[in-house]
Amino acid sequence: MWLKPDTTLLLTACLLIGLRTSISITRIWQKDLLKSQQLVQKQLDSELSFLKAQIHPHFFFNTLNIAKYSFHGDPTDLYGYPHARLQ
């Protein structure tokens, strides 16, 4: 049982349209997936930068406190200690 030429042409057209639609949808899906992964990476980078920004002042002030409390000598002779200029 053979199909009429009009039916074969119609089925071929539907198959090609369906194939083209599938390819387009797959490409859009891949672009969205890549964009989503890039956003996740940007978010992780931002969180890491934020955490690093919180850590640096902590170490800075600890260093100042160590320098302040490690000085054993004449309190008027603070030459060379960076915290003396801050007070």
Short mmCIF file of C-alpha atoms in Angstrom, two decimals:
data_model
loop_
_atom_site.label_atom_id
_atom_site.label_comp_id
_atom_site.label_asym_id
_atom_site.label_seq_id
_atom_site.Cartn_x
_atom_site.Cartn_y
_atom_site.Cartn_z
CA MET A 1 0.00 0.00 0.00
CA TRP A 2 1.71 3.13 -1.24
CA LEU A 3 0.92 6.61 -0.08
CA LYS A 4 -0.23 9.20 -2.53
CA PRO A 5 2.44 11.75 -3.51
CA ASP A 6 0.59 14.53 -1.69
CA THR A 7 0.59 12.53 1.55
CA THR A 8 4.29 11.68 1.23
CA LEU A 9 5.15 15.33 0.66
CA LEU A 10 3.05 16.35 3.65
CA LEU A 11 4.70 13.76 5.92
CA THR A 12 8.17 14.80 4.72
CA ALA A 13 7.39 18.46 5.39
CA CYS A 14 6.09 17.65 8.88
CA LEU A 15 9.19 15.56 9.61
CA LEU A 16 11.53 18.35 8.49
CA ILE A 17 9.62 20.98 10.46
CA GLY A 18 9.67 18.76 13.53
CA LEU A 19 13.39 18.13 13.14
CA ARG A 20 14.13 21.84 12.72
CA THR A 21 12.01 22.68 15.77
CA SER A 22 13.82 20.04 17.85
CA ILE A 23 17.21 21.44 16.84
CA SER A 24 16.13 24.99 17.68
CA ILE A 25 14.75 23.98 21.07
CA THR A 26 17.94 22.05 21.86
CA ARG A 27 20.10 25.06 20.99
CA ILE A 28 17.99 27.37 23.14
CA TRP A 29 18.15 24.87 26.01
CA GLN A 30 21.96 24.64 25.72
CA LYS A 31 22.31 28.45 25.73
CA ASP A 32 20.07 28.73 28.79
CA LEU A 33 22.05 25.99 30.55
CA LEU A 34 25.34 27.75 29.81
CA LYS A 35 23.94 31.09 31.02
CA SER A 36 22.68 29.44 34.20
CA GLN A 37 26.10 27.90 34.87
CA GLN A 38 27.79 31.26 34.30
CA LEU A 39 25.41 32.94 36.75
CA VAL A 40 26.10 30.29 39.37
CA GLN A 41 29.85 30.80 38.88
CA LYS A 42 29.45 34.59 39.20
CA GLN A 43 27.45 34.12 42.38
CA LEU A 44 30.12 31.86 43.86
CA ASP A 45 32.84 34.36 42.92
CA SER A 46 30.86 37.17 44.55
CA GLU A 47 30.36 35.18 47.74
CA LEU A 48 34.07 34.34 47.87
CA SER A 49 35.02 37.99 47.38
CA PHE A 50 32.60 39.01 50.12
CA LEU A 51 34.08 36.47 52.54
CA LYS A 52 37.62 37.57 51.70
CA ALA A 53 36.64 41.18 52.33
CA GLN A 54 35.44 40.19 55.80
CA ILE A 55 38.64 38.32 56.62
CA HIS A 56 41.16 41.02 55.65
CA PRO A 57 40.09 43.65 58.23
CA HIS A 58 40.11 40.95 60.90
CA PHE A 59 43.77 40.16 60.26
CA PHE A 60 44.65 43.84 59.96
CA PHE A 61 43.22 44.71 63.37
CA ASN A 62 44.74 41.61 64.95
CA THR A 63 48.14 42.71 63.65
CA LEU A 64 47.66 46.18 65.11
CA ASN A 65 46.65 44.73 68.46
CA ILE A 66 49.65 42.41 68.51
CA ALA A 67 51.97 45.31 67.76
CA LYS A 68 50.29 47.46 70.40
CA TYR A 69 50.49 44.90 73.20
CA SER A 70 53.92 43.51 72.31
CA PHE A 71 55.73 46.79 72.97
CA HIS A 72 57.62 46.54 76.26
CA GLY A 73 59.58 49.65 76.93
CA ASP A 74 59.21 53.34 77.43
CA PRO A 75 55.67 54.28 76.28
CA THR A 76 56.93 57.65 75.06
CA ASP A 77 59.48 55.95 72.80
CA LEU A 78 57.18 54.51 70.14
CA TYR A 79 59.41 55.21 67.18
CA GLY A 80 58.99 52.59 64.47
CA TYR A 81 55.66 51.19 65.60
CA PRO A 82 52.89 51.82 63.08
CA HIS A 83 50.12 51.80 65.65
CA ALA A 84 51.70 54.79 67.40
CA ARG A 85 50.85 56.98 64.44
CA LEU A 86 47.24 55.89 64.59
CA GLN A 87 46.65 56.85 68.21
#
